[in-house]
Coordinates of C-alpha atoms and ligand atoms in Angstrom, one line a residue:
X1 CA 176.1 120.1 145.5
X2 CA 174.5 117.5 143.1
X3 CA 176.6 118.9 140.5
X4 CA 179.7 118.8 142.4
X5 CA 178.6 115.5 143.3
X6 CA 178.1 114.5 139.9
X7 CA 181.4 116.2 139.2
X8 CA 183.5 113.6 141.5
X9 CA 181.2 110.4 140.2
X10 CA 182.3 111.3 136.4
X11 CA 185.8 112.4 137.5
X12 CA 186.3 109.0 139.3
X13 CA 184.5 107.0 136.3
X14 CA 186.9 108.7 133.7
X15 CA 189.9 107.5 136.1
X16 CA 188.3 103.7 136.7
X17 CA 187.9 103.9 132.6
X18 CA 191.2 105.4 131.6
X19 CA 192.8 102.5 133.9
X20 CA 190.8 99.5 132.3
X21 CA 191.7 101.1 129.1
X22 CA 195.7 101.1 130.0
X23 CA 194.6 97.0 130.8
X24 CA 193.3 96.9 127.1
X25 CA 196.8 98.3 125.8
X26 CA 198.5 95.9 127.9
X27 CA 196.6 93.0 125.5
X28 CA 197.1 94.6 122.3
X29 CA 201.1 93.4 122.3
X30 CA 199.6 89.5 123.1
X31 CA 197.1 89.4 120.3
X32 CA 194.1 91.3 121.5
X33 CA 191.5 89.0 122.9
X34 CA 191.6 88.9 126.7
X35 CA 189.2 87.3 128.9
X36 CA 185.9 88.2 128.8
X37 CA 186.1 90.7 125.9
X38 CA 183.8 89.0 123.6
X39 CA 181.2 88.4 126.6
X40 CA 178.6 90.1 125.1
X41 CA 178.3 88.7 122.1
X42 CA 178.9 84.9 123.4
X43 CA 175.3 86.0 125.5
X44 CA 173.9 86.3 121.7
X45 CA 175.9 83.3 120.2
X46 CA 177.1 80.4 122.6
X47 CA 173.2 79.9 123.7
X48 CA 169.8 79.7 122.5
X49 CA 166.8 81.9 123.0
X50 CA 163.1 82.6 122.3
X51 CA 164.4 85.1 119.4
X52 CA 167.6 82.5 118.1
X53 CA 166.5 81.0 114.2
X54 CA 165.4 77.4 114.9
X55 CA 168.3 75.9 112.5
X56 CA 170.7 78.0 114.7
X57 CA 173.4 75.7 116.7
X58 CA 174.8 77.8 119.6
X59 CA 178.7 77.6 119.8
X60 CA 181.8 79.2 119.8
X61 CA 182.3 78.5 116.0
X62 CA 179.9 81.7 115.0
X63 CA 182.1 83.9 117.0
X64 CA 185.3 82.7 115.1
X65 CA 183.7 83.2 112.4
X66 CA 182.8 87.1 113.2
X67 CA 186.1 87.7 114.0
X68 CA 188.5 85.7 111.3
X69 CA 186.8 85.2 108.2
X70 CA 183.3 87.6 108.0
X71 CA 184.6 90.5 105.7
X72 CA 182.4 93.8 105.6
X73 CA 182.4 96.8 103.1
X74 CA 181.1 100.0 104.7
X75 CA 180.3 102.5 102.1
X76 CA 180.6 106.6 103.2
X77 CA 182.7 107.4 106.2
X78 CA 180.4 110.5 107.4
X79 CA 177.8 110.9 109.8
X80 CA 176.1 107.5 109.4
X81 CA 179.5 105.7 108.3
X82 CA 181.2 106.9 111.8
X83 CA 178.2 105.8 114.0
X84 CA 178.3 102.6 112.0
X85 CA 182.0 101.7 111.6
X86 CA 182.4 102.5 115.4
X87 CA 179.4 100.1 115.7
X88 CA 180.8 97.1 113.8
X89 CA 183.9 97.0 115.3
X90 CA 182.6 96.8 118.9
X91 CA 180.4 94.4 118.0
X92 CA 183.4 91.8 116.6
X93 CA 184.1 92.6 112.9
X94 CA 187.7 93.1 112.1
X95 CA 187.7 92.7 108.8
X96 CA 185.9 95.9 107.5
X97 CA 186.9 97.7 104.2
X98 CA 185.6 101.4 103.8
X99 CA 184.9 103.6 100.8
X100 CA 184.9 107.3 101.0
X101 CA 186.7 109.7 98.5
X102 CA 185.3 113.0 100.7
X103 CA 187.8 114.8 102.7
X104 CA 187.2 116.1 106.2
X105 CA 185.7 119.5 106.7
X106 CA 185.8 121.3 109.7
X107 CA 181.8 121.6 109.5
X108 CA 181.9 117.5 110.0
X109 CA 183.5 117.5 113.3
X110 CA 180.3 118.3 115.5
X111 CA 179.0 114.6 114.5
X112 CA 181.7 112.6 112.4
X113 CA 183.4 111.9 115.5
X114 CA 186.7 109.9 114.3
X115 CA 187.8 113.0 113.2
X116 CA 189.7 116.2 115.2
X117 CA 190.4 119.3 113.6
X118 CA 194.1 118.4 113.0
X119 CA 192.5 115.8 110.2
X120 CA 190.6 118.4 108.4
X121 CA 191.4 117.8 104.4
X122 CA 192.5 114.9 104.7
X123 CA 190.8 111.6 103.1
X124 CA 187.8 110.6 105.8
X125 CA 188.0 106.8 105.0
X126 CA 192.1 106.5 106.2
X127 CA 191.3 108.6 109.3
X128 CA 188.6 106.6 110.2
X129 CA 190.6 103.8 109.3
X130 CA 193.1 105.1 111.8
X131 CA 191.0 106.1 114.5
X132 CA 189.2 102.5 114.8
X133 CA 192.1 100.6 114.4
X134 CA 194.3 102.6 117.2
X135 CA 191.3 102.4 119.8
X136 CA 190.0 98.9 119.0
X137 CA 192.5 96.4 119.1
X138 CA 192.7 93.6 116.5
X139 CA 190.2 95.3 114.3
X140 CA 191.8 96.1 111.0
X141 CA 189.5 98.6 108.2
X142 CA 191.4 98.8 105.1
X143 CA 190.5 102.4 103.7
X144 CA 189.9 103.3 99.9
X145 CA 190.1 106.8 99.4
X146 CA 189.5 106.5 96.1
X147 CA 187.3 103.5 94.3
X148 CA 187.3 102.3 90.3
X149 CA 186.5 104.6 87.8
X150 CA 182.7 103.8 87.0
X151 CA 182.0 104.1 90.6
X152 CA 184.1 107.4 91.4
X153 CA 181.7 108.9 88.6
X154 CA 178.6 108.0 90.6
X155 CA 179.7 109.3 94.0
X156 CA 180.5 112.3 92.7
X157 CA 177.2 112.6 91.1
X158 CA 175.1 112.2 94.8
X159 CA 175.1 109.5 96.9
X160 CA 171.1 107.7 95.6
X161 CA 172.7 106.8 92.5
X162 CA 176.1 105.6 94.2
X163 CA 173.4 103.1 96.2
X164 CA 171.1 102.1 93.1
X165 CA 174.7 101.7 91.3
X166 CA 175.8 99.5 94.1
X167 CA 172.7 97.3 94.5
X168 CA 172.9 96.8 90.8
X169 CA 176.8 95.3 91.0
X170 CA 175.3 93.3 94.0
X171 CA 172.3 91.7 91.2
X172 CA 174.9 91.5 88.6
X173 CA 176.8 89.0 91.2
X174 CA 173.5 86.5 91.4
X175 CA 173.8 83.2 89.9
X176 CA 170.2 81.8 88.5
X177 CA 170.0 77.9 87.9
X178 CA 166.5 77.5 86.0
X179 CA 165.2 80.7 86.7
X180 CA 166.0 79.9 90.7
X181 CA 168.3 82.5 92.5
X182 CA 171.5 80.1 93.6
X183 CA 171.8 81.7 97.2
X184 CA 175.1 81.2 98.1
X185 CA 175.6 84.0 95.4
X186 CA 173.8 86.5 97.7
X187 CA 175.5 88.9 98.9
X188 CA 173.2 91.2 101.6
X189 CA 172.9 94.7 101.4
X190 CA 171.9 96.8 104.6
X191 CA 171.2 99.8 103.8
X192 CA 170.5 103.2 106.0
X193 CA 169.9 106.9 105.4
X194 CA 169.2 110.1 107.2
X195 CA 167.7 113.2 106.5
X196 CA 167.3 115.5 109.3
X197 CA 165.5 114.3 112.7
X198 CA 164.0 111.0 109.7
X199 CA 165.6 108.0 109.3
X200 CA 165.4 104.7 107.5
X201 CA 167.3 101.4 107.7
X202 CA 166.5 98.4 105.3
X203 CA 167.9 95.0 104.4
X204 CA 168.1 93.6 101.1
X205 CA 168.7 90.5 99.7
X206 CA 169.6 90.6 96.0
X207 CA 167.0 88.6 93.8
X208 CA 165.1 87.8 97.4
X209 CA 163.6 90.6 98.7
X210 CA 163.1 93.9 97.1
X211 CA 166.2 96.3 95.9
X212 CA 166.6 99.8 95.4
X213 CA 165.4 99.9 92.0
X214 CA 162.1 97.8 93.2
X215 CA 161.1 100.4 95.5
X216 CA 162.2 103.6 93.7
X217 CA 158.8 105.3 93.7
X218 CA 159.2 106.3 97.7
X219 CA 162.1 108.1 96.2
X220 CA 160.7 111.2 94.3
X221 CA 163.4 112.8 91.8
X222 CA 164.8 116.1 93.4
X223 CA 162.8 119.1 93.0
X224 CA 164.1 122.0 91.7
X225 CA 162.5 125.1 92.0
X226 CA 160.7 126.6 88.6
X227 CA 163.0 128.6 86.7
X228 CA 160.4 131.1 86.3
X229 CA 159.8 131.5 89.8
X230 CA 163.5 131.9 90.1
X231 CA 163.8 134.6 87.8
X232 CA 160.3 136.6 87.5
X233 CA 158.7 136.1 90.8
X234 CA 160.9 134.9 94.0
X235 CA 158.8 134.6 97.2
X236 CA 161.6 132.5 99.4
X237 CA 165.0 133.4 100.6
X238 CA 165.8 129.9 98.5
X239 CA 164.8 131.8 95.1
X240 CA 166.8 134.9 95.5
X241 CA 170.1 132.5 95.8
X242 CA 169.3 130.1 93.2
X243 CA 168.8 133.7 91.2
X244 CA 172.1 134.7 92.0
X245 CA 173.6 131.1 91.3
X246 CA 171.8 129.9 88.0
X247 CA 171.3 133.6 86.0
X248 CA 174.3 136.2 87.5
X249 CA 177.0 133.9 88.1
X250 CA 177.4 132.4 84.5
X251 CA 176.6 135.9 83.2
X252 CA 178.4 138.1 85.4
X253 CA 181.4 135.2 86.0
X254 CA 182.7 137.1 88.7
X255 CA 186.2 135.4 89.4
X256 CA 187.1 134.9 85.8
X257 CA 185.9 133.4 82.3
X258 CA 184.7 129.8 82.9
X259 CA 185.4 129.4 86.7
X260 CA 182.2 127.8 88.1
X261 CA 181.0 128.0 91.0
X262 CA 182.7 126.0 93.9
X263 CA 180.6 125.2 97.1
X264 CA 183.6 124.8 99.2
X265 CA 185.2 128.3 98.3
X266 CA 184.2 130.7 101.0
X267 CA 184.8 133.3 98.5
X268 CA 182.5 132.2 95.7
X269 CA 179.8 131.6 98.5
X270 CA 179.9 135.5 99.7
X271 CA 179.8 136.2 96.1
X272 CA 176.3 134.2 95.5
X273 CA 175.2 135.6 99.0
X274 CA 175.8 139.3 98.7
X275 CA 173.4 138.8 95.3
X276 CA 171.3 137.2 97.0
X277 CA 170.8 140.1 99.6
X278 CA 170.3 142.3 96.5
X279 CA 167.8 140.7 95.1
X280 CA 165.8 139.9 98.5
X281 CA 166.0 143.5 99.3
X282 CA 164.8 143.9 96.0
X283 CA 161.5 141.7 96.8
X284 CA 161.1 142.4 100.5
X285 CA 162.3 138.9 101.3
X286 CA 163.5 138.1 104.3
X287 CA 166.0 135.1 105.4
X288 CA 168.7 135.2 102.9
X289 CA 172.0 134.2 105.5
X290 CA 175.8 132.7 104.5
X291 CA 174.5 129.6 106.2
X292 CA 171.2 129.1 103.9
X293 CA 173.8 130.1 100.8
X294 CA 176.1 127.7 101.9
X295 CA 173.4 125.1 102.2
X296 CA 171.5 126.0 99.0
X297 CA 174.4 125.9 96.7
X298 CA 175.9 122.7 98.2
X299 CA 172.4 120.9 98.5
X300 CA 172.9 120.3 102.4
X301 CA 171.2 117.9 104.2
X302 CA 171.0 119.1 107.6
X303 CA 172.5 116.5 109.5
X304 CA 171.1 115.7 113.3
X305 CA 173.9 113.4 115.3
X306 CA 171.3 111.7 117.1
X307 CA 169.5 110.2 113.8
X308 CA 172.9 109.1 112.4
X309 CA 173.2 106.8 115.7
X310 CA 169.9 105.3 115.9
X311 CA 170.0 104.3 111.9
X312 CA 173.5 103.3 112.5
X313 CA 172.9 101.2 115.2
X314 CA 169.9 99.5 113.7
X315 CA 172.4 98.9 110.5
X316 CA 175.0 97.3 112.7
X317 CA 172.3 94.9 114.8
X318 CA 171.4 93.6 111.0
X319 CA 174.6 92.9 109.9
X320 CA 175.8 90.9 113.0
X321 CA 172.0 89.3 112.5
X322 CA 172.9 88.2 109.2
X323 CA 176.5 87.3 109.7
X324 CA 175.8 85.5 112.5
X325 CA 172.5 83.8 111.6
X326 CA 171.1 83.5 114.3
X327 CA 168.5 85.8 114.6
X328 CA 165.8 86.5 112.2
X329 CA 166.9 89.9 110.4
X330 CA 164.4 93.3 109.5
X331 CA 161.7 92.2 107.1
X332 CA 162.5 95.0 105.4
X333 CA 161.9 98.2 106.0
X334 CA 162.5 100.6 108.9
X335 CA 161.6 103.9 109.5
X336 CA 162.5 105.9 112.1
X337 CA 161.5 110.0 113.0
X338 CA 161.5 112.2 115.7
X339 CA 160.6 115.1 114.3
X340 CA 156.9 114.7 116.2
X341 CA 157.8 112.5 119.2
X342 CA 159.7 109.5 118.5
X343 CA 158.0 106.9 115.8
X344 CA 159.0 103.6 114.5
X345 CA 157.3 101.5 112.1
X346 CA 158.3 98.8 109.9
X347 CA 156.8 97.3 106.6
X348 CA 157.9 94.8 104.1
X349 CA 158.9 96.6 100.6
X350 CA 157.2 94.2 98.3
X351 CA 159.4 93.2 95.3
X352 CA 158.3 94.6 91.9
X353 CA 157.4 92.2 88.9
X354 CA 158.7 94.2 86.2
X355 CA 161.7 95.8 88.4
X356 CA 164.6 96.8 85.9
X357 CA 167.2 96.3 88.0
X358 CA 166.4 92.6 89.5
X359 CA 163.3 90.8 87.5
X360 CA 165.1 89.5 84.9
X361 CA 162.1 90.7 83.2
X362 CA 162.7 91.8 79.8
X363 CA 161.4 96.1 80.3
X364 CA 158.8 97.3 77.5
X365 CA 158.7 100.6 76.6
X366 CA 155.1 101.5 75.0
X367 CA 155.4 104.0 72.6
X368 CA 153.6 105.5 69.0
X369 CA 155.4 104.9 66.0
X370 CA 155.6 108.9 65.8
X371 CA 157.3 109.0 69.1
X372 CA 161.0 110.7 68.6
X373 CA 163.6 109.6 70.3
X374 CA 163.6 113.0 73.1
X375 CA 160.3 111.1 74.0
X376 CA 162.0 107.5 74.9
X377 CA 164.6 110.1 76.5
X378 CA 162.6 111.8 78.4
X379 CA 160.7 108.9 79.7
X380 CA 163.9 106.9 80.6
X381 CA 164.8 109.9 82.8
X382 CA 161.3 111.1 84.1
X383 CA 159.8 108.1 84.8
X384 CA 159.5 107.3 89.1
X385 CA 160.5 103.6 88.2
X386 CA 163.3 104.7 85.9
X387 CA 165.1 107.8 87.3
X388 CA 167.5 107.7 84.7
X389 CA 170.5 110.2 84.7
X390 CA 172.1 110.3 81.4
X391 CA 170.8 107.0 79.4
X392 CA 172.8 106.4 76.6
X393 CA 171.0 104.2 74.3
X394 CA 172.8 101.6 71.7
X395 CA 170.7 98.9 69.4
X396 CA 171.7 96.8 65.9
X397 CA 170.5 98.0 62.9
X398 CA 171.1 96.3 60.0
X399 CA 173.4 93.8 61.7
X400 CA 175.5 96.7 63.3
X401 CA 176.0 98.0 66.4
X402 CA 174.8 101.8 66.4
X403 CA 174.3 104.3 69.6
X404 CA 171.3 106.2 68.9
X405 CA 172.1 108.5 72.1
X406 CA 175.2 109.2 74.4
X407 CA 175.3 112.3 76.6
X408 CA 179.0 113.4 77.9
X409 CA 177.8 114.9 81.0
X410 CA 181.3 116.6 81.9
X411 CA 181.3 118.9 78.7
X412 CA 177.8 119.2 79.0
X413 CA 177.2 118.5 75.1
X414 CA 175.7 115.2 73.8
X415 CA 177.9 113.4 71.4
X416 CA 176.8 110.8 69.1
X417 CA 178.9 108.6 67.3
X418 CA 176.8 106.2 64.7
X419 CA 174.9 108.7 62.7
X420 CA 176.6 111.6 60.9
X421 CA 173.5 113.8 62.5
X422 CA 173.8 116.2 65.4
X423 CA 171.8 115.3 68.6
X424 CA 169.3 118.2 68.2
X425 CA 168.4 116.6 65.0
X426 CA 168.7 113.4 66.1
X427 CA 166.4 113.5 69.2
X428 CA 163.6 114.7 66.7
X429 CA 163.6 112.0 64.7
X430 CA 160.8 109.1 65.6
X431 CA 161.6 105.5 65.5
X432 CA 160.5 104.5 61.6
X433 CA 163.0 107.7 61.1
X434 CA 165.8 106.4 63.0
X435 CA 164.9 102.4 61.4
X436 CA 163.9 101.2 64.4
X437 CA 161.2 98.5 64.2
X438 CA 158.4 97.0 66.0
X439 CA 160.0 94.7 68.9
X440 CA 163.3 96.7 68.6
X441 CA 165.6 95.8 71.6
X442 CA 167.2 98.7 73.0
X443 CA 170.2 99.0 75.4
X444 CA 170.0 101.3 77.8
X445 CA 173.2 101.9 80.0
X446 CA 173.3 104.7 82.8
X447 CA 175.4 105.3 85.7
X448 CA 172.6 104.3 88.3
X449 CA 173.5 101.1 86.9
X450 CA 176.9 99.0 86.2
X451 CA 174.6 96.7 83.8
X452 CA 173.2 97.4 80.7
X453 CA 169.6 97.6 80.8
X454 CA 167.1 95.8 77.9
X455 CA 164.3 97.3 77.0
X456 CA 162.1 96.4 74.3
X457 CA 160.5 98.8 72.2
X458 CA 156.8 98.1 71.2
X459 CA 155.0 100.5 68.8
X460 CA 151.4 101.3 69.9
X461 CA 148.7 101.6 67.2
Ligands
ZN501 ZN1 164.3 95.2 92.2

């Protein structure tokens, strides 16, 4: 009976909603805003409170503001970027732009909710465009399916360099008067990210409070496991397919010369998982499944819907905070699991002196004057403060420009353009063997970063 009864409540409550919903329709052809549809946020904005900022004036300008002029850029239209776009626009931003050059796969539709199966392949930012625009009147996201070329080379890369790029462009913006941050130049970063039932949600504000790059320690570099492991002594289902990816495909090449693997070709995936099988037979390993293939060769991150929405909805209370200032914003750092319970806690990420990416702190880099230049390499890419990708360093010598280093990821070779040497050769030299001196500036540029990074170069005794 409770069921039944529970039955006829929603049934009635779909038919009282589906009737105020024809009401909204009948307000989109006169402009949108009918009585009372901005009452929840006027509670936040047309009065004061024991939370309000102290400088805040309560009126309807704020409001007017949220709706005509604020203009928000949302960047990823997946799990989190649904939650949160859905978010924004129900809480009065209308003029949202969102990045996201991913098509829709039918694996996204259990959580990216703007999306049906009749949208799978296409572009996710222009049907979540759509979706938000059709259902909530007078909001209007302009989709980019596609974004400038520097940036299109980070997404594709993984989605923590597309955010340290990002926060970079955001420094690069900052105007300094006297070594003071001018703040109208600020331009605030919220950002949020999920990883299974864990979650975190921060706000930045460039050359305020710390960035990316500030904090990059709590960000280990990926670990891969040991080749030898891989290929001598597997113990996890994980080994046996990164055996079958790394080692049989390029040697075995099973759909043709040069055809690399492709995570999103069913095909290639049975390939790498019926090797896999082999090998775990081979070991008495247990585990090895389509899924975990799937997973392992595409890098998945499970995703858990319920996350998404809390770190979503914590992302869109901080951005109406901050466009609305009137209520003091996250100092800085959230973060959010329920993979024990539930647990919050927050903590302010203190800003780093020396921070590459927003100091203005000219970086050193310590080495011996027999250091070669794989060394500097190797440290600009290993380093937890660095986390380099692909550095390619340039400096002047003898009055000219020269690049000592330039790696061409696509063709997976390493090019260099000022010295008549090979790279192999070039990478053993050390720095009295390349001319470089004591105090030699170096220019570093990388694709976690759209600014070139200085570095000097001091010689240690
Ligand atoms: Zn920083």
């Amino acid at each position: 009976f409770a069921l039944c009864l529970f039955r006829e409540k929603k049934r009635r409550k779909i038919e009282a909603l589906s009737e105020k919903m024809a009401v909204d329709e009948g307000h989109v052809a006169c402009g949108g805003d009918w009585d009372g549809r901005w009452n929840h946020l006027k509670k936040f904005l047309e009065r004061s409170g024991p939370f309000t900022l102290p400088d805040f004036e309560p009126g309807t300008e704020t409001l007017q503001f949220l709706l005509e002029t604020c203009k928000i850029l949302v960047i990823g239209a997946g799990g989190l970027g649904c939650e949160l776009l859905k978010n924004l626009a129900l809480s009065g931003f209308r003029n949202i732009h969102v990045v996201d050059m991913d098509t829709i796969d039918i694996s996204n539709l259990n959580r990216q909710f703007l999306f049906r199966s009749k949208d799978v392949g296409r572009p996710k930012a222009e049907v979540a465009a759509e979706f938000v625009n059709s259902r909530v009147p007078g909001c209007n996201v302009t989709p980019y399916p596609y974004f400038r070329v520097e940036l299109r080379l980070t997404l594709t890369f993984e989605y923590f360099i597309a955010r340290r790029w990002m926060n970079g462009m955001l420094i690069s913006l900052l105007n300094y008067e006297n070594g003071v941050v001018d703040q109208s130049t600020i331009i605030p970063l919220i950002d949020g990210g999920t990883e299974g039932f864990k979650g975190n949600a921060r706000v930045i504000l460039p050359g305020m409070t710390a960035c990316i790059d500030c904090t990059l320690e709590l960000y280990p570099p990926q670990i891969n496991f040991p080749m030898c492991t891989i290929a001598s002594m597997p113990r996890l289902p994980e080994h046996c397919i990164e055996f079958a990816r790394i080692l049989q495909w390029p040697k075995e090449e099973p759909f043709g010369d040069g055809v690399s693997l492709d995570g999103d070709n069913p095909e290639h995936i049975q390939w790498v998982f019926m090797k896999a099988q082999e090998r775990a037979s081979e070991f008495n390993i247990t585990g090895v499944t389509y899924r975990l293939t799937q997973g392992v060769v595409k890098r998945v991150i499970p995703a858990v819907a319920s996350t998404n929405a809390v770190i979503a909805a914590a992302c869109a209370t901080e951005a109406f905070k901050i466009a609305t200032s009137a209520y003091v914003t996250l100092n800085n750092y959230l973060v959010f699991s329920d993979v024990d319970g539930l647990y919050t806690y927050t903590f302010e990420a203190e800003r780093k002196e020396n921070c590459s990416a927003c100091s203005q702190v000219p970086q050193d880099l310590q080495f011996s004057s027999s250091a070669k230049l794989q060394d500097v390499l190797q440290y600009l890419t290993e380093s937890t403060s660095l986390q380099m990708k692909s550095p390619a360093i340039t400096t002047t010598l003898q009055g000219k420009n020269k690049t000592l280093y330039l790696q061409v990821i696509n063709i997976k070779r390493s090019l260099v353009f000022s010295f008549s040497l090979s790279p192999s050769v070039l990478v053993s030299l050390t720095g009295a063997e390349l001319g470089l001196a004591d105090g030699q500036e170096l220019a570093v540029a990388d694709v976690t970063t759209p600014q070139t990074v200085l570095f000097k170069l001091n010689f240690t005794s």
